[in-house]
Coordinates of C-alpha atoms in Angstrom, one line a residue:
M4 CA 89.5 184.9 127.2
Q5 CA 86.3 186.6 126.3
L6 CA 84.7 189.2 128.6
A7 CA 81.2 190.5 128.5
S8 CA 80.0 193.9 129.6
T9 CA 82.6 196.2 131.0
D10 CA 79.9 198.3 132.8
T11 CA 80.9 198.4 136.4
A12 CA 78.2 200.8 137.7
P13 CA 76.9 199.8 141.1
V14 CA 74.6 196.8 141.1
Y15 CA 73.4 196.2 144.6
L16 CA 72.9 192.7 145.8
A17 CA 69.2 191.7 145.6
S18 CA 69.6 190.0 149.0
P19 CA 72.5 189.6 151.4
K20 CA 73.2 186.2 149.8
L21 CA 75.1 185.3 146.6
R22 CA 73.9 182.0 145.2
I23 CA 76.6 180.1 143.3
L24 CA 76.4 176.9 141.2
T25 CA 79.2 174.9 139.7
Q26 CA 78.2 172.4 137.1
N27 CA 80.1 170.3 134.5
I28 CA 77.4 170.6 131.9
F29 CA 78.7 167.9 129.5
M30 CA 78.1 170.0 126.4
R31 CA 80.8 168.6 124.2
P32 CA 81.3 169.5 120.5
P33 CA 78.9 168.2 117.8
L34 CA 78.9 164.5 116.8
I35 CA 80.5 163.4 120.1
K36 CA 78.2 161.3 122.2
N37 CA 78.4 158.4 124.7
N38 CA 75.2 156.5 124.0
K39 CA 72.2 157.0 121.6
S40 CA 72.1 160.8 122.2
D41 CA 73.6 163.4 124.5
W42 CA 70.5 165.5 124.1
K43 CA 72.6 168.6 124.0
D44 CA 70.1 171.1 122.7
A45 CA 67.3 169.9 125.0
R46 CA 69.6 169.9 128.0
L47 CA 70.7 173.5 127.1
D48 CA 67.1 174.6 126.9
Y49 CA 66.4 173.0 130.3
L50 CA 69.5 174.7 131.9
I51 CA 68.3 178.1 130.6
E52 CA 64.7 177.7 131.6
H53 CA 64.9 175.8 134.9
I54 CA 68.3 176.1 136.5
L55 CA 69.9 179.5 135.7
P56 CA 67.1 181.5 137.3
N57 CA 67.9 180.0 140.7
Y58 CA 71.4 181.4 140.9
D59 CA 73.4 184.7 140.8
V60 CA 76.7 183.2 139.6
V61 CA 77.0 180.0 137.5
C62 CA 80.3 178.3 136.8
L63 CA 80.3 175.8 133.9
Q64 CA 82.7 173.2 132.7
E65 CA 82.5 171.4 129.4
M66 CA 80.5 174.3 127.9
F67 CA 82.5 174.0 124.7
E68 CA 82.3 176.7 122.0
F69 CA 84.2 174.8 119.3
A70 CA 82.2 174.1 116.1
S71 CA 78.9 174.9 117.8
S72 CA 76.6 177.9 118.4
R73 CA 75.4 176.5 121.8
R74 CA 77.7 178.7 123.9
S75 CA 76.5 181.8 122.0
R76 CA 72.9 180.8 122.5
L77 CA 73.5 180.2 126.2
L78 CA 75.2 183.6 126.7
A79 CA 72.4 185.4 124.8
A80 CA 69.7 183.7 126.9
A81 CA 71.6 184.2 130.1
E82 CA 71.8 188.0 129.4
K83 CA 68.0 188.1 129.1
L84 CA 67.8 186.4 132.5
G85 CA 70.0 189.1 134.1
F86 CA 73.4 187.6 133.7
R87 CA 75.0 190.7 132.1
F88 CA 78.5 189.7 132.9
Y89 CA 80.6 186.7 131.9
V90 CA 84.0 185.3 131.2
A91 CA 84.7 182.3 129.0
S92 CA 87.5 180.2 127.6
Q93 CA 89.1 181.7 124.5
R94 CA 87.8 180.5 121.2
Q95 CA 90.0 178.2 119.2
F96 CA 90.3 177.4 115.5
L97 CA 91.4 174.5 113.4
W98 CA 94.8 175.9 113.0
N99 CA 95.3 176.0 116.7
V100 CA 95.2 172.2 116.7
A101 CA 93.1 172.4 119.9
I102 CA 89.6 173.2 121.0
D103 CA 88.6 175.7 123.8
G104 CA 88.8 174.8 127.4
G105 CA 85.0 174.7 127.8
L106 CA 84.9 177.0 130.9
A107 CA 82.4 179.9 131.5
I108 CA 81.4 182.1 134.5
L109 CA 78.1 183.8 134.3
S110 CA 77.2 186.6 136.8
R111 CA 74.4 188.9 137.6
Y112 CA 76.9 191.2 139.3
P113 CA 79.8 193.2 137.7
I114 CA 83.0 191.4 136.9
V115 CA 85.5 194.1 137.6
A116 CA 88.7 192.1 136.8
Q117 CA 89.4 188.8 135.1
D118 CA 92.2 186.5 134.1
S119 CA 92.8 183.0 132.9
L120 CA 95.4 180.2 132.8
V121 CA 95.8 177.5 130.2
Y122 CA 97.3 174.3 131.8
Q123 CA 100.1 172.3 130.2
R124 CA 98.5 170.1 127.6
G125 CA 96.7 167.0 128.9
M126 CA 97.2 163.4 128.0
G127 CA 95.1 161.1 125.7
P128 CA 91.8 162.7 124.8
D129 CA 92.6 165.6 127.1
W130 CA 95.4 166.7 124.8
I131 CA 92.7 168.3 122.6
P132 CA 90.9 170.9 124.8
K133 CA 92.9 173.8 126.3
K134 CA 91.9 173.0 129.8
G135 CA 92.7 175.6 132.5
V136 CA 91.3 178.1 135.0
L137 CA 89.1 181.1 134.7
Y138 CA 89.2 183.9 137.3
A139 CA 86.5 186.5 137.9
K140 CA 86.6 189.3 140.5
I141 CA 82.9 189.8 141.2
Q142 CA 81.7 193.0 142.8
A143 CA 79.2 192.4 145.6
Q144 CA 77.7 195.5 147.1
L145 CA 75.1 195.9 149.9
A146 CA 73.0 199.0 149.7
D147 CA 74.5 201.9 151.6
H148 CA 77.9 200.2 151.8
E149 CA 81.1 200.3 149.8
P150 CA 81.6 197.3 147.5
T151 CA 83.4 194.2 148.4
H152 CA 84.4 191.4 146.1
V153 CA 84.2 187.6 145.6
H154 CA 87.3 186.1 143.9
L155 CA 85.9 183.2 141.9
F156 CA 87.8 180.6 140.1
T157 CA 86.6 177.7 138.0
T158 CA 88.6 174.8 136.6
H159 CA 88.6 171.6 134.7
T160 CA 91.7 169.3 134.9
Q161 CA 93.1 166.2 133.3
A162 CA 90.7 163.3 133.4
S163 CA 91.4 159.6 134.0
Y164 CA 89.8 157.0 131.9
G165 CA 89.2 153.6 133.6
E166 CA 90.5 152.5 137.0
V167 CA 92.7 155.1 138.7
V168 CA 96.1 154.2 140.3
I169 CA 97.9 157.1 141.9
T170 CA 101.2 156.2 140.2
Q171 CA 99.8 156.4 136.7
P172 CA 101.0 159.2 134.4
D173 CA 97.6 161.0 134.1
V174 CA 97.4 161.4 137.9
K175 CA 100.8 163.1 137.9
R176 CA 99.7 165.3 135.0
R177 CA 96.6 166.3 137.0
L178 CA 98.6 167.2 140.1
A179 CA 101.0 169.2 137.9
Q180 CA 98.0 171.1 136.6
L181 CA 96.8 171.7 140.2
F182 CA 100.2 173.0 141.0
E183 CA 99.9 175.5 138.1
F184 CA 96.6 176.5 139.7
H185 CA 98.3 177.1 143.0
E186 CA 100.9 179.3 141.3
F187 CA 98.1 181.2 139.6
L188 CA 96.5 181.8 143.0
E189 CA 99.9 183.1 144.2
R190 CA 99.9 185.6 141.4
I191 CA 96.2 186.7 141.4
M192 CA 95.5 187.0 145.2
P193 CA 98.1 189.6 146.2
K194 CA 97.2 191.7 143.1
H195 CA 93.4 191.6 143.5
R196 CA 92.3 190.5 146.9
A197 CA 91.7 192.8 149.9
A198 CA 91.7 191.4 153.4
G199 CA 88.4 189.8 154.3
E200 CA 87.3 189.1 150.7
P201 CA 86.4 185.5 150.0
V202 CA 88.2 183.3 147.5
V203 CA 86.1 180.4 146.0
L204 CA 87.6 177.6 143.9
T205 CA 85.0 175.7 141.9
G206 CA 84.9 173.1 139.2
D207 CA 85.4 169.5 138.0
F208 CA 88.8 168.8 139.5
N209 CA 88.7 165.1 138.3
V210 CA 90.2 164.0 141.6
D211 CA 88.1 161.4 143.3
A212 CA 88.2 162.1 147.0
R213 CA 86.5 158.8 148.0
T214 CA 88.5 155.6 148.9
H215 CA 85.7 153.1 147.8
E216 CA 86.5 151.0 150.9
L217 CA 83.4 149.2 152.2
S218 CA 83.0 149.8 155.9
D219 CA 80.7 146.8 156.5
P220 CA 81.0 144.5 153.5
D221 CA 79.6 141.4 155.3
R222 CA 76.3 143.2 156.0
V223 CA 76.2 145.7 153.1
P224 CA 78.0 144.4 150.0
Y225 CA 77.9 147.6 148.1
E226 CA 79.3 151.1 148.5
R227 CA 77.2 153.5 150.5
E228 CA 77.4 157.2 149.9
V229 CA 77.6 158.4 153.5
E230 CA 79.2 155.6 155.5
D231 CA 81.8 154.7 152.9
G232 CA 82.6 158.3 151.9
I233 CA 84.1 159.5 155.2
K234 CA 87.7 158.6 154.5
T235 CA 89.7 160.7 152.0
S236 CA 91.7 159.1 149.2
D237 CA 95.4 159.6 148.8
E238 CA 94.8 161.7 145.7
G239 CA 92.1 163.7 147.4
A240 CA 94.6 164.6 150.2
A241 CA 97.3 165.3 147.6
M242 CA 95.0 167.7 145.7
M243 CA 94.3 169.8 148.8
S244 CA 98.0 169.7 149.8
V245 CA 99.1 170.9 146.3
L246 CA 96.5 173.6 146.0
Q247 CA 97.4 174.9 149.4
G248 CA 101.1 175.0 148.6
H249 CA 102.3 172.3 151.0
G250 CA 103.3 169.9 148.3
I251 CA 103.5 166.2 148.5
D252 CA 106.0 163.4 149.2
P253 CA 107.3 162.8 145.7
H254 CA 107.3 159.0 146.3
L255 CA 103.5 159.0 146.5
L256 CA 103.6 159.0 142.7
G257 CA 106.2 156.3 142.5
P258 CA 109.8 155.7 143.5
S259 CA 111.3 157.5 140.5
N260 CA 109.2 160.7 140.9
T261 CA 111.0 163.8 142.1
D262 CA 108.2 166.4 141.8
A263 CA 106.9 167.6 145.1
F264 CA 104.7 170.4 143.7
K265 CA 105.5 172.7 146.6
G266 CA 104.4 176.3 146.4
K267 CA 106.2 179.5 147.6
T268 CA 103.4 180.4 149.9
V269 CA 100.7 178.5 151.8
I270 CA 97.1 179.3 151.1
E271 CA 94.5 178.0 153.6
L272 CA 91.7 176.2 151.8
H273 CA 88.6 174.4 153.0
D274 CA 86.8 171.5 151.3
T275 CA 83.3 172.9 152.1
L276 CA 81.4 169.7 151.1
R277 CA 83.5 167.4 153.3
E278 CA 83.5 169.9 156.2
R279 CA 79.8 170.5 156.1
L280 CA 78.5 167.0 155.4
G281 CA 81.2 165.0 157.1
Y282 CA 81.8 162.8 154.0
H283 CA 82.7 163.1 150.4
P284 CA 79.4 163.1 148.4
V285 CA 79.0 161.4 145.1
T286 CA 78.9 163.8 142.2
F287 CA 79.5 161.4 139.3
G288 CA 78.3 157.8 138.7
N289 CA 75.8 157.5 141.5
I290 CA 73.7 154.4 142.4
V291 CA 70.2 153.5 143.3
V292 CA 69.5 150.7 145.7
D293 CA 66.0 149.1 145.3
T294 CA 63.9 147.8 148.1
D295 CA 65.0 144.2 147.4
G296 CA 68.7 145.3 147.6
T297 CA 69.4 145.4 143.9
V298 CA 72.0 148.0 143.0
R299 CA 71.7 149.8 139.7
P300 CA 73.1 153.0 138.1
R301 CA 71.3 156.2 138.9
E302 CA 71.9 157.6 135.4
T303 CA 72.4 155.7 132.1
V304 CA 71.3 158.1 129.3
L305 CA 74.5 160.2 129.3
T306 CA 77.0 158.2 131.2
T307 CA 79.2 155.6 129.6
R308 CA 78.7 152.0 130.7
Q309 CA 82.2 151.8 132.3
D310 CA 81.4 154.9 134.4
N311 CA 78.1 153.6 135.7
M312 CA 78.1 153.2 139.5
V313 CA 81.7 154.4 140.0
M314 CA 80.5 156.7 142.8
H315 CA 83.2 159.4 142.3
S316 CA 83.4 162.7 144.3
I317 CA 85.2 164.9 141.8
D318 CA 83.3 168.3 141.8
F319 CA 84.3 170.8 144.5
V320 CA 83.7 174.2 146.1
L321 CA 86.8 175.2 148.0
W322 CA 86.8 178.3 150.3
H323 CA 89.5 180.7 151.5
N324 CA 88.7 183.6 153.8
P325 CA 90.8 183.3 157.0
D326 CA 90.6 187.0 157.7
A327 CA 86.9 187.4 157.2
D328 CA 86.4 189.7 160.1
T329 CA 89.0 192.3 158.9
Q330 CA 87.2 193.6 155.8
K331 CA 87.9 197.3 155.7
H332 CA 84.4 198.3 154.8
G333 CA 82.8 196.2 157.7
V334 CA 81.1 193.7 155.4
T335 CA 81.7 190.1 156.4
A336 CA 81.4 187.2 153.9
R337 CA 80.8 183.7 155.1
I338 CA 79.8 180.5 153.3
T339 CA 76.5 179.5 154.9
D340 CA 75.2 176.7 152.8
V341 CA 76.8 174.2 150.4
G342 CA 75.6 170.9 149.0
V343 CA 75.3 168.6 146.0
T344 CA 72.6 169.7 143.5
P345 CA 71.7 166.7 141.2
N346 CA 69.6 168.8 138.9
F347 CA 67.3 166.0 138.0
T348 CA 65.0 166.7 135.0
P349 CA 61.6 165.2 135.4
G350 CA 59.6 164.7 132.3
Q351 CA 62.6 164.7 130.0
P352 CA 64.2 161.9 127.9
F353 CA 67.3 162.4 130.0
T354 CA 67.1 162.0 133.8
Q355 CA 69.5 164.8 134.9
I356 CA 71.1 167.9 133.3
S357 CA 74.5 166.2 133.0
D358 CA 76.5 163.1 133.7
H359 CA 77.8 165.1 136.7
Y360 CA 75.8 166.5 139.7
G361 CA 76.3 170.2 140.4
V362 CA 77.5 171.7 143.6
S363 CA 75.8 174.8 145.0
A364 CA 76.8 177.3 147.7
E365 CA 75.6 180.5 149.3
I366 CA 77.8 183.3 150.5
H367 CA 76.1 185.4 153.1
F368 CA 77.2 189.1 153.6
T369 CA 76.6 190.9 156.9
A370 CA 77.5 194.5 157.8

């Protein structure tokens, strides 16, 4: 892992809110593209100029360093914007027979501790990147108060390519990686977290929480974001159960599976988007419905044809702070706002910053 400035002198919060964005930025190594162009350099410029200034902490996935100077350019530009602190996936070289995990956390406020986890190798194309988790302990200090901390994690897990069936091997590999994430939490939280300090899990989990069942197919023959996004898929429920440490019924993954992925401890986690919105919002492969009822893809410049209109909900902000009122310095942290941030890009040859939407959240501190 690479760590930026080790200067941990007090940096007081500019306001009582910490603004967080998680975004799969789709910045793959050179020469890889889905369609005519991925517009990597132009999208990076747009990210720097129009998106970074709106946040205090930015978590990125698919911000690959391998064979490219783009990550270095991003970090240099981010520092000029006030993001003096960062952690990022460890650089890899040809002799590693792998590329980096593509993760980065940028922060305006001091990162006073950090750690990382590299998952077991993925399957198919996901064998190449060293996917995993980054952890940053971010110091958040109100003026005239002792500092508190936000324990921030970002991840990118095994992807599925094509239709997903819960018994297929890549689903099991993804859940196995999420179990590694739970074990990482079991190790990090007792070491670094004080009572009342929030824990935030962000990233592209590649688990589609939507069921894609049409609630009224006779009247509306296409999937609607809200009405058809209320139920939770089996894999979505399994993700939350594994991350919390409850584990799963092994037979969910097939009659011969014996892995329950049950942790040693239970960690209460909240799916903030589902709890705040009442449904699982689309973060990848959205649609547009024209006035005449024609359904078409929302984005076609960056997204592959097979992923157009899949309407997946795979990007998350998960929250843990069951003892929020017991913080020893009297500063209480609550998540007050969370939502999908499409990051559309008007006037550009690409229509949004990535093939994924971002997810933004605000943590509010009160004393």
